[in-house]
Amino acid sequence: MLHLRNLLPHSGKALFLLGHHHVNNWKSSFQLEKTIRFFNNNHKRHKKIQSSLPSIDQLTNARLIYSVAPSMGHNQEDHPESHFRIPSIVNALGEMKLTPKFRGSEVVKLQHFEPASTDHIASVHARDYVSELEKVIDQALEKGRHSKKNKDLEKGLVFIEGSGPTYATSTTFQESIVAAGAGLALVDTVVAASKINKDSPTGFALIRPPGHHAIPQGAMGFCIFANVAIAARHAQHVHGLKRVFIIDFDVHHGNGTNDAFYDDPDVFFLSFHQDGSYPGTGKFDEVGTGDGEGTTLNLPLPEGSGDTTIRTVFDEVIVPCAQRFKPDIILVSAGYDGHVLDDIASLQLTTGTYYMLASGIKQLAKDLCGGRCVFFLEGGYNLKSLSYSVADTFRALLGDKSLASEFDNPNILNEEPTKKVKQAIQRIKCIHSLWSSHLSHRRRKSIVQDCCGP
């Protein structure tokens, strides 16, 4: 076990690892194996390269811009957050003809981007954590090379104490700053495109390790650095986009992003997640503090919530919050582990749900902030549902018709807990004063008494 003393969070909570029979099923795909070999070869010969944004000509017709940082060296066998995730997505995008090869100038893949700097990371994380992490990992692995008592260290693995089952390898630090850099490059590109297009193309960072659990003091819950939070600070500091609206639809609460902006009135963090899931945070009454009170919204949803629930959440919670906040850019923590086929949690989202969310968020960005919007991959551990759902997200962002019906099976869905969902949504609307202008004063007063007390 790796000890980072006070650099990392101390928590008694644990994450439960899930079985990865679906990983083995996808390993057998010839095309996937080819994709993995390609990423592994690039990983081995990776060199620092000069960042360069796409040209104005490339951005003129672009509708979707994406970056890829698969972190192939950051891997633990049979861990849900494995290096098969990004290759599986990229393979699916190719098979479904959603890449520049098939879509031409509509889709742009960023080819060159620099890793995030220490200053970028330290805009969110404690500088001591950033400066010491790589050193401590190297020291632990060096010690492990001379020890036969710890099999994980012998395999080149360390586990970061107090962070859930968050592992690290000799390449984790470098690959994590590359992943964060891929997000920053997308923000730069989307902002540049918004200056030449009235409707800016949407960005999607296909990156790992994920980031929304990483708190300012350190790693947590599979996450090393807080990719979305770092991008938010970059948008503010470099591009002058003062007001940032963050939507987190991962099945788990994005506690790291929550904590990074808890007292910041210029960043609105909105998360809906499964009630009672890891890490146990994200309660209704976590609304921010000081000047930031009211710019954090947490909506815990009951087990079994599905497509109907999320459509209501989008229409009655997300849209009015964003309209009231008036953001300059929207960032999205896009977690696909709420899918009904993903056994890490117990929601019933479908590929169609994710298409609806992506389509709605894109329209929201178009209406409110010139289309400036970047998605960041977070969770999603069933490789098949992850890949199909990201592909359908791409379709939504391109304005294509959803193909979710070819993948989703409505026969496996149970009835949603309608009464509990209604109570949860009414409660959050009460806390954050999200009332329809058509609601009568008497009806509003009745709902407040029912949900919030007299």
Coordinates of C-alpha atoms in Angstrom, one line a residue:
M1 CA 0.0 0.0 0.0
L2 CA 1.4 3.4 -1.0
H3 CA 1.5 6.0 1.8
L4 CA 1.3 9.6 0.8
R5 CA 0.7 10.8 4.3
N6 CA -1.3 14.1 4.3
L7 CA -1.2 14.5 0.5
L8 CA -4.3 12.3 0.0
P9 CA -7.8 12.0 1.5
H10 CA -8.4 9.6 4.4
S11 CA -11.7 7.8 4.1
G12 CA -13.1 4.7 5.5
K13 CA -15.4 4.2 2.5
A14 CA -14.6 1.6 0.0
L15 CA -15.5 0.9 -3.6
F16 CA -16.6 -2.6 -4.7
L17 CA -14.9 -3.9 -7.8
L18 CA -17.1 -5.5 -10.4
G19 CA -16.6 -8.7 -12.3
H20 CA -15.3 -8.1 -15.8
H21 CA -16.7 -10.9 -17.9
H22 CA -17.6 -8.3 -20.5
V23 CA -14.0 -7.2 -20.8
N24 CA -13.0 -10.8 -21.8
N25 CA -15.8 -10.9 -24.4
W26 CA -14.5 -7.7 -26.0
K27 CA -10.9 -8.8 -25.8
S28 CA -11.7 -11.4 -28.5
S29 CA -12.6 -8.8 -31.1
F30 CA -9.9 -8.6 -33.8
Q31 CA -10.5 -5.0 -34.5
L32 CA -10.4 -4.1 -30.8
E33 CA -7.1 -6.0 -30.4
K34 CA -5.8 -4.0 -33.4
T35 CA -6.9 -0.7 -31.8
I36 CA -5.2 -1.7 -28.5
R37 CA -2.0 -2.5 -30.3
F38 CA -2.0 0.8 -32.0
F39 CA -2.4 2.7 -28.7
N40 CA 0.2 0.6 -27.0
N41 CA 2.7 1.3 -29.7
N42 CA 2.0 5.0 -29.5
H43 CA 2.3 4.8 -25.7
K44 CA 5.8 3.2 -26.0
R45 CA 7.2 5.8 -28.3
H46 CA 5.4 8.8 -26.8
K47 CA 7.4 12.0 -26.9
K48 CA 6.6 15.5 -25.8
I49 CA 5.1 17.4 -28.8
Q50 CA 4.3 21.0 -29.6
S51 CA 0.6 21.8 -29.2
S52 CA -1.2 23.0 -32.2
L53 CA -4.8 23.9 -32.7
P54 CA -6.7 23.0 -35.9
S55 CA -6.6 25.7 -38.6
I56 CA -9.5 28.1 -39.2
D57 CA -10.3 26.1 -42.4
Q58 CA -10.6 22.9 -40.3
L59 CA -12.8 24.5 -37.7
T60 CA -15.2 26.3 -40.2
N61 CA -17.3 23.2 -40.9
A62 CA -16.6 21.3 -37.7
R63 CA -19.6 20.1 -35.6
L64 CA -17.7 17.8 -33.2
I65 CA -14.1 18.0 -32.0
Y66 CA -12.6 15.2 -29.9
S67 CA -9.3 14.3 -28.3
V68 CA -8.0 10.9 -27.2
A69 CA -5.8 10.1 -24.2
P70 CA -6.1 6.3 -23.5
S71 CA -3.4 6.1 -20.8
M72 CA -2.4 2.6 -21.9
G73 CA 0.2 2.2 -19.2
H74 CA -2.2 3.0 -16.4
N75 CA -3.8 -0.3 -16.0
Q76 CA -4.6 -3.0 -13.5
E77 CA -5.8 -6.4 -14.6
D78 CA -9.5 -7.0 -13.9
H79 CA -9.9 -3.4 -12.5
P80 CA -13.1 -1.8 -13.9
E81 CA -11.2 1.4 -14.8
S82 CA -8.9 -0.5 -17.3
H83 CA -7.0 0.5 -20.4
F84 CA -9.6 -1.3 -22.5
R85 CA -12.1 1.5 -22.1
I86 CA -10.9 4.1 -24.6
P87 CA -9.8 1.6 -27.3
S88 CA -13.3 0.0 -27.1
I89 CA -14.9 3.5 -27.7
V90 CA -12.5 4.4 -30.5
N91 CA -13.2 1.0 -32.1
A92 CA -16.9 1.5 -31.9
L93 CA -16.6 5.1 -33.4
G94 CA -14.8 3.6 -36.4
E95 CA -17.2 0.8 -36.9
M96 CA -20.1 3.2 -36.8
K97 CA -18.5 5.6 -39.2
L98 CA -18.3 8.6 -36.7
T99 CA -14.7 9.5 -37.3
P100 CA -13.0 12.1 -39.6
K101 CA -12.3 9.3 -42.1
F102 CA -16.0 8.9 -42.7
R103 CA -17.4 12.3 -41.7
G104 CA -14.8 14.5 -43.3
S105 CA -14.7 18.1 -42.0
E106 CA -17.7 17.6 -39.7
V107 CA -15.6 15.7 -37.2
V108 CA -12.1 16.9 -36.1
K109 CA -9.7 14.8 -34.0
L110 CA -7.1 16.8 -32.2
Q111 CA -3.7 15.3 -33.1
H112 CA -1.3 17.3 -31.0
F113 CA -1.7 18.6 -27.5
E114 CA 0.6 19.3 -24.6
P115 CA 0.3 17.7 -21.2
A116 CA -1.2 20.0 -18.5
S117 CA 1.5 21.9 -16.6
T118 CA 2.0 21.9 -12.9
D119 CA 0.4 25.3 -12.7
H120 CA -2.7 24.0 -14.5
I121 CA -3.1 21.1 -12.1
A122 CA -2.3 23.3 -9.1
S123 CA -5.1 25.7 -10.1
V124 CA -7.3 23.0 -8.4
H125 CA -5.1 20.7 -6.5
A126 CA -2.7 21.3 -3.6
R127 CA 0.7 22.0 -5.1
D128 CA 2.4 19.6 -2.7
Y129 CA 0.2 16.8 -4.0
V130 CA 1.1 17.6 -7.6
S131 CA 4.8 17.9 -7.0
E132 CA 5.2 14.9 -4.7
L133 CA 2.9 12.3 -6.4
E134 CA 5.2 11.3 -9.2
K135 CA 8.2 11.1 -6.8
V136 CA 6.4 9.0 -4.2
I137 CA 5.1 6.6 -6.9
D138 CA 8.5 6.1 -8.3
Q139 CA 10.0 5.5 -4.9
A140 CA 7.4 2.9 -4.0
L141 CA 7.8 1.1 -7.3
E142 CA 11.6 1.1 -6.9
K143 CA 11.2 -0.4 -3.4
G144 CA 8.9 -3.0 -4.9
R145 CA 11.5 -4.2 -7.4
H146 CA 13.6 -5.4 -4.5
S147 CA 10.8 -6.9 -2.5
K148 CA 9.1 -10.3 -3.0
K149 CA 6.6 -9.7 -0.2
N150 CA 4.2 -7.4 -2.1
K151 CA 2.9 -9.0 -5.3
D152 CA 1.3 -5.8 -6.5
L153 CA 4.5 -3.8 -6.2
E154 CA 6.3 -6.6 -8.1
K155 CA 3.8 -6.2 -10.9
G156 CA 4.4 -2.4 -11.0
L157 CA 1.3 -1.4 -9.1
V158 CA 0.7 0.8 -6.1
F159 CA -2.5 1.5 -4.4
I160 CA -3.1 5.0 -3.0
E161 CA -4.2 4.8 0.6
G162 CA -7.5 6.3 1.6
S163 CA -8.7 6.9 -2.0
G164 CA -10.8 3.8 -2.6
P165 CA -9.2 1.3 -4.9
T166 CA -7.2 3.9 -6.9
Y167 CA -4.1 2.4 -8.3
A168 CA -1.0 3.8 -10.0
T169 CA 1.7 2.5 -12.2
S170 CA 5.0 4.0 -13.3
T171 CA 3.3 5.9 -16.1
T172 CA 0.2 7.1 -14.2
F173 CA 1.5 10.6 -13.5
Q174 CA 2.6 11.4 -17.0
E175 CA -0.5 9.9 -18.6
S176 CA -2.7 11.8 -16.2
I177 CA -1.2 15.1 -17.1
V178 CA -1.6 14.2 -20.8
A179 CA -5.3 13.4 -20.2
A180 CA -5.8 16.7 -18.4
G181 CA -4.0 18.4 -21.3
A182 CA -6.3 16.8 -23.8
G183 CA -9.2 18.5 -22.0
L184 CA -7.5 21.9 -22.0
A185 CA -6.7 21.6 -25.7
L186 CA -10.4 21.0 -26.4
V187 CA -11.4 24.0 -24.4
D188 CA -8.9 26.1 -26.4
T189 CA -10.2 24.7 -29.7
V190 CA -13.9 25.1 -28.9
V191 CA -13.3 28.7 -27.8
A192 CA -11.3 29.4 -30.9
A193 CA -14.1 27.9 -33.1
S194 CA -16.7 30.0 -31.3
K195 CA -15.0 33.1 -32.6
I196 CA -15.5 32.1 -36.2
N197 CA -18.8 30.1 -35.9
K198 CA -22.0 31.4 -34.5
D199 CA -22.7 27.9 -33.3
S200 CA -19.5 26.5 -31.9
P201 CA -18.7 22.7 -32.4
T202 CA -18.9 20.6 -29.2
G203 CA -15.9 19.0 -27.7
F204 CA -15.5 15.5 -26.3
A205 CA -12.4 14.4 -24.3
L206 CA -12.0 10.6 -24.5
I207 CA -9.6 10.5 -21.6
R208 CA -8.7 8.4 -18.6
P209 CA -8.1 8.2 -15.7
P210 CA -11.4 9.9 -14.9
G211 CA -11.3 13.0 -12.6
H212 CA -14.5 14.0 -10.8
H213 CA -13.7 12.2 -7.5
A214 CA -10.2 13.7 -7.2
I215 CA -10.4 16.3 -4.5
P216 CA -8.1 19.3 -4.1
Q217 CA -5.9 17.4 -1.6
G218 CA -5.4 14.3 -3.7
A219 CA -6.6 11.2 -5.6
M220 CA -9.9 9.4 -4.9
G221 CA -12.2 6.8 -6.5
F222 CA -10.2 5.8 -9.6
C223 CA -9.4 9.5 -10.2
I224 CA -5.9 11.1 -10.1
F225 CA -6.5 14.7 -11.3
A226 CA -9.8 16.7 -11.5
N227 CA -9.9 17.0 -15.3
V228 CA -13.2 19.0 -15.5
A229 CA -12.3 21.3 -12.6
I230 CA -8.9 22.0 -14.2
A231 CA -10.5 22.8 -17.5
A232 CA -13.0 25.2 -15.7
R233 CA -10.2 27.2 -14.2
H234 CA -8.4 27.3 -17.6
A235 CA -11.5 28.6 -19.3
Q236 CA -11.7 31.4 -16.6
H237 CA -8.1 32.3 -16.4
V238 CA -7.0 32.0 -20.0
H239 CA -10.2 32.7 -22.0
G240 CA -12.0 35.1 -19.6
L241 CA -15.1 32.9 -19.5
K242 CA -16.1 33.8 -16.0
R243 CA -19.2 31.8 -15.5
V244 CA -18.8 28.1 -15.9
F245 CA -21.8 25.6 -15.7
I246 CA -20.8 22.0 -14.9
I247 CA -23.2 19.1 -15.4
D248 CA -22.2 15.8 -13.9
F249 CA -24.3 12.8 -15.0
D250 CA -22.0 10.0 -13.8
V251 CA -23.9 7.5 -11.5
H252 CA -21.6 8.6 -8.6
H253 CA -21.5 12.0 -7.1
G254 CA -18.6 14.1 -8.4
N255 CA -17.4 15.0 -4.9
G256 CA -14.0 16.4 -6.2
T257 CA -15.6 18.9 -8.5
N258 CA -18.2 19.7 -5.8
D259 CA -15.4 20.5 -3.3
A260 CA -13.3 22.5 -5.8
F261 CA -16.0 25.1 -6.3
Y262 CA -18.1 24.9 -3.2
D263 CA -17.6 28.6 -2.3
D264 CA -17.2 29.9 -5.8
P265 CA -20.2 31.9 -7.1
D266 CA -18.9 31.8 -10.7
V267 CA -19.0 28.0 -11.1
F268 CA -22.3 26.3 -10.9
F269 CA -21.9 22.6 -10.2
L270 CA -24.9 20.4 -10.9
S271 CA -24.9 16.6 -10.2
F272 CA -27.6 14.0 -10.3
H273 CA -26.5 10.6 -9.1
Q274 CA -27.7 7.4 -7.4
D275 CA -28.6 8.0 -3.8
G276 CA -26.4 6.1 -1.4
S277 CA -23.7 5.3 -4.0
Y278 CA -20.0 5.9 -3.6
P279 CA -18.6 8.1 -2.1
G280 CA -21.7 8.9 0.0
T281 CA -21.7 12.6 -0.6
G282 CA -24.0 14.8 -2.8
K283 CA -26.9 15.2 -0.4
F284 CA -29.8 17.6 -1.1
D285 CA -28.6 20.1 1.4
E286 CA -25.1 20.4 -0.1
V287 CA -25.7 23.7 -1.9
G288 CA -22.4 25.6 -1.5
T289 CA -21.1 28.0 1.1
G290 CA -20.3 31.7 1.5
D291 CA -20.4 33.5 -1.8
G292 CA -21.0 30.2 -3.5
E293 CA -24.2 29.3 -1.6
G294 CA -26.8 28.3 -4.2
T295 CA -24.3 27.5 -7.0
T296 CA -24.0 23.8 -6.1
L297 CA -27.0 21.5 -6.8
N298 CA -27.0 17.9 -5.8
L299 CA -29.9 15.6 -6.7
P300 CA -29.6 12.1 -5.3
L301 CA -32.0 9.8 -7.3
P302 CA -33.5 6.5 -6.0
E303 CA -32.3 3.1 -7.4
G304 CA -34.2 2.1 -10.5
S305 CA -34.5 5.7 -11.9
G306 CA -34.3 5.6 -15.7
D307 CA -35.1 7.4 -18.9
T308 CA -38.3 9.1 -17.8
T309 CA -36.7 10.3 -14.6
I310 CA -33.7 11.8 -16.4
R311 CA -35.9 13.6 -19.0
T312 CA -37.8 15.2 -16.1
V313 CA -34.6 16.2 -14.4
F314 CA -33.3 17.8 -17.5
D315 CA -36.5 19.8 -18.2
E316 CA -37.3 20.8 -14.7
V317 CA -33.9 21.1 -13.0
I318 CA -31.0 21.4 -15.5
V319 CA -32.6 23.8 -18.0
P320 CA -34.0 26.4 -15.5
C321 CA -30.7 26.3 -13.5
A322 CA -28.6 26.9 -16.6
Q323 CA -31.0 29.6 -17.9
R324 CA -30.8 31.4 -14.5
F325 CA -27.1 31.1 -14.2
K326 CA -26.3 32.4 -17.7
P327 CA -23.0 30.6 -18.3
D328 CA -20.2 31.5 -20.6
I329 CA -19.3 27.8 -21.2
I330 CA -20.8 24.4 -20.2
L331 CA -18.6 21.5 -19.2
V332 CA -19.9 18.0 -18.8
S333 CA -18.7 15.1 -16.6
A334 CA -20.0 12.4 -18.8
G335 CA -20.2 9.2 -16.9
Y336 CA -21.9 6.2 -18.5
D337 CA -22.0 3.9 -15.5
G338 CA -25.7 4.6 -14.9
H339 CA -26.5 2.4 -17.8
V340 CA -28.8 -0.5 -17.0
L341 CA -26.1 -3.0 -18.2
D342 CA -23.4 -1.5 -16.0
D343 CA -23.3 -3.5 -12.8
I344 CA -21.4 -1.0 -10.8
A345 CA -24.7 0.7 -9.8
S346 CA -28.5 0.3 -10.0
L347 CA -29.9 3.0 -12.2
Q348 CA -31.7 2.1 -15.5
L349 CA -30.4 4.6 -17.9
T350 CA -30.2 3.5 -21.6
T351 CA -28.2 4.4 -24.6
G352 CA -31.2 6.5 -25.6
T353 CA -31.0 8.4 -22.3
Y354 CA -27.5 9.5 -23.0
Y355 CA -28.5 10.6 -26.6
M356 CA -31.3 12.7 -25.1
L357 CA -28.9 14.3 -22.5
A358 CA -26.3 15.1 -25.1
S359 CA -28.8 16.5 -27.5
G360 CA -30.4 18.6 -24.8
I361 CA -27.1 19.9 -23.4
K362 CA -25.9 20.8 -26.9
Q363 CA -29.0 22.9 -27.5
L364 CA -28.7 24.5 -24.1
A365 CA -25.1 25.6 -24.9
K366 CA -26.3 26.9 -28.3
D367 CA -29.1 28.9 -26.6
L368 CA -27.0 30.3 -23.7
C369 CA -23.3 30.5 -24.6
G370 CA -22.6 30.4 -28.3
G371 CA -22.5 26.6 -28.3
R372 CA -19.3 26.5 -26.2
C373 CA -19.5 23.0 -24.5
V374 CA -17.0 20.3 -23.8
F375 CA -17.8 16.7 -22.5
F376 CA -15.2 14.8 -20.4
L377 CA -15.4 11.0 -20.1
E378 CA -15.8 9.9 -16.5
G379 CA -17.2 6.4 -15.6
G380 CA -18.6 3.6 -17.6
Y381 CA -17.3 0.1 -17.1
N382 CA -19.4 -2.3 -19.3
L383 CA -17.4 -1.9 -22.4
K384 CA -20.3 -2.6 -24.8
S385 CA -22.8 -0.2 -23.2
L386 CA -20.1 2.4 -22.7
S387 CA -19.0 2.3 -26.4
Y388 CA -22.5 2.3 -27.8
S389 CA -23.6 5.2 -25.5
V390 CA -20.6 7.3 -26.3
A391 CA -21.2 6.7 -30.0
D392 CA -24.8 7.7 -29.7
T393 CA -23.6 10.8 -27.8
F394 CA -21.5 11.6 -30.8
R395 CA -24.5 11.2 -33.0
A396 CA -26.5 13.6 -30.9
L397 CA -23.7 16.2 -31.0
L398 CA -23.6 15.8 -34.8
G399 CA -27.3 16.1 -35.1
D400 CA -27.7 12.6 -36.4
K401 CA -30.6 10.3 -35.6
S402 CA -30.1 8.0 -32.6
L403 CA -29.5 4.3 -33.2
A404 CA -30.1 3.4 -29.5
S405 CA -33.1 1.3 -30.5
E406 CA -30.7 -1.2 -32.1
F407 CA -28.9 -1.7 -28.8
D408 CA -31.3 -1.0 -26.0
N409 CA -33.6 -3.8 -24.8
P410 CA -36.7 -2.4 -23.1
N411 CA -37.7 -5.8 -21.9
I412 CA -35.0 -5.8 -19.2
L413 CA -36.2 -2.5 -17.7
N414 CA -38.3 -2.4 -14.5
E415 CA -40.9 0.1 -13.5
E416 CA -39.3 3.3 -12.3
P417 CA -39.9 4.5 -8.6
T418 CA -42.1 7.3 -9.8
K419 CA -43.3 8.5 -6.3
K420 CA -39.8 8.7 -4.9
V421 CA -38.5 10.4 -8.0
K422 CA -41.3 13.0 -7.8
Q423 CA -40.5 13.7 -4.2
A424 CA -36.8 14.1 -4.9
I425 CA -37.4 16.5 -7.8
Q426 CA -39.9 18.6 -5.8
R427 CA -37.5 18.8 -2.9
I428 CA -34.6 20.0 -5.1
K429 CA -36.9 22.5 -6.8
C430 CA -38.0 23.8 -3.4
I431 CA -34.4 24.1 -2.1
H432 CA -33.3 26.0 -5.2
S433 CA -36.5 27.8 -6.0
L434 CA -37.0 26.2 -9.4
W435 CA -40.6 27.1 -9.9
S436 CA -42.5 27.4 -13.1
S437 CA -43.8 30.9 -13.7
H438 CA -47.2 29.3 -14.4
L439 CA -47.5 27.8 -10.9
S440 CA -50.0 29.5 -8.7
H441 CA -48.9 30.9 -5.4
R442 CA -51.2 28.6 -3.5
R443 CA -49.8 25.5 -5.3
R444 CA -46.3 26.7 -4.8
K445 CA -46.9 27.2 -1.1
S446 CA -48.4 23.7 -0.8
I447 CA -45.4 22.1 -2.5
V448 CA -43.0 24.0 -0.2
Q449 CA -44.8 22.8 2.9
D450 CA -44.9 19.2 1.6
C451 CA -41.2 19.1 0.6
C452 CA -39.4 21.5 2.9
G453 CA -41.7 21.9 5.9
P454 CA -43.7 24.9 6.9

